[in-house]
Amino acid sequence: MIFRICERESNDDELEEAIYDKIAYNIFINNAGDGFFALFRASLNYLYFSSILNLEPYITWGPDVAYYEENNADFEDNVFLYYFSQVSSNCIDSYKYVIDSMWAHQKVAENLKNASNNGYYTNDEYIFTLGRIIKKYISLNKFTQDKISLDLKKIDFNKSDNSDKGKRWLGIHIRGTDYKQNCIEHPTMPSISEYFEVIDELLKKNQFEEIFLATDDSEFQAGFISRYGEKIHFYSDVMRSSGDESVAFSTSKRENHKYLLGYEVLRDAITLSLCDGLICGLSQVSIAVRMFKASKEEEFNYLHIIDKGINDKGKKFD
């Protein structure tokens, strides 16, 4: 079954107010093992499916996802709304007819890749198409937008604007922690020296003045600071680890830890998308960064993806 249409049960008064001329698309994602941008990418895939059928989408990230703040009255039940505005102006209960999202619906967008079935490989068509989906449907909620704007000022991020005041920023995303385990069907992690080799050449050519570093790994962060000094900018409040366990599924006594894990990786990705150049490995974060850039109908002046391939053996990712 490709999809099923549910007829909402309502009393007589509700039926009079129900929306009949449109069909709602109930995007419900509740995968406990997915990181933030795996959830985000699945949402975009579903939104693409919805746009093709001219449905009215509504997104919910459920209580099993890693970023859900349990028993916290400051947060809604829908984790998606922690960070974004709802994609529909109407409540899902307002519609008479509703289609529920199914995993198979994602394949419609994923088939655009015309590439390996592995989720870490994409092509320009896929990136640009889902960039347009972001532009059409996705917006940060006001709290998130204001918070990111304030945080950008804290790292002195002044974007190049072809004037003497702007600087050219090179964004670096380096995934460490659990990538060190080299799990099967996950990317092989590039070494820090492979990043240094590319960056040094760019700096030698004076292509960039400032470097924004986004990493979950405190050892990599220390290495970058040691090598590039004051050129390196990063958010100091990010949860990082020097081990090989995922930060995304970590526990901590800090207030609103799970919400902050999502906010921090979202803020990193948006900041990376504002940079002029990007050096990254294969990851869901780097895919999202390129989609955010495409959503503004922009391209990076310089893009280098360090592709070490996908592990064909090793332990399974937990």
mmCIF file with all atom_site columns, C-alpha atoms in Angstrom, residues 15 23 29 51 76 84 127 146 175 196 202 217 267 284 316:
data_model
loop_
_atom_site.group_PDB
_atom_site.id
_atom_site.type_symbol
_atom_site.label_atom_id
_atom_site.label_alt_id
_atom_site.label_comp_id
_atom_site.label_asym_id
_atom_site.label_entity_id
_atom_site.label_seq_id
_atom_site.pdbx_PDB_ins_code
_atom_site.Cartn_x
_atom_site.Cartn_y
_atom_site.Cartn_z
_atom_site.occupancy
_atom_site.B_iso_or_equiv
_atom_site.pdbx_formal_charge
_atom_site.auth_seq_id
_atom_site.auth_comp_id
_atom_site.auth_asym_id
_atom_site.auth_atom_id
_atom_site.pdbx_PDB_model_num
ATOM 1  C CA . LEU A 1 15  ? -17.713 18.464 10.714 1.00 0.00 ? 15  LEU A CA 1
ATOM 2  C CA . ILE A 1 23  ? -6.039  16.553 2.143  1.00 0.00 ? 23  ILE A CA 1
ATOM 3  C CA . ILE A 1 29  ? 8.687   10.682 12.784 1.00 0.00 ? 29  ILE A CA 1
ATOM 4  C CA . SER A 1 51  ? 4.469   18.801 -2.616 1.00 0.00 ? 51  SER A CA 1
ATOM 5  C CA . GLU A 1 76  ? 5.804   21.177 23.553 1.00 0.00 ? 76  GLU A CA 1
ATOM 6  C CA . PHE A 1 84  ? 11.067  25.267 13.678 1.00 0.00 ? 84  PHE A CA 1
ATOM 7  C CA . ILE A 1 127 ? 20.633  18.779 -2.868 1.00 0.00 ? 127 ILE A CA 1
ATOM 8  C CA . ASP A 1 146 ? 16.856  35.224 17.634 1.00 0.00 ? 146 ASP A CA 1
ATOM 9  C CA . ARG A 1 175 ? 32.695  14.448 12.666 1.00 0.00 ? 175 ARG A CA 1
ATOM 10 C CA . PHE A 1 196 ? 45.013  20.323 7.522  1.00 0.00 ? 196 PHE A CA 1
ATOM 11 C CA . LEU A 1 202 ? 43.806  27.436 0.787  1.00 0.00 ? 202 LEU A CA 1
ATOM 12 C CA . ASP A 1 217 ? 35.177  16.085 19.064 1.00 0.00 ? 217 ASP A CA 1
ATOM 13 C CA . ARG A 1 267 ? 23.264  26.231 14.809 1.00 0.00 ? 267 ARG A CA 1
ATOM 14 C CA . GLN A 1 284 ? 24.104  13.914 7.471  1.00 0.00 ? 284 GLN A CA 1
ATOM 15 C CA . LYS A 1 316 ? 27.022  -2.339 13.516 1.00 0.00 ? 316 LYS A CA 1
#
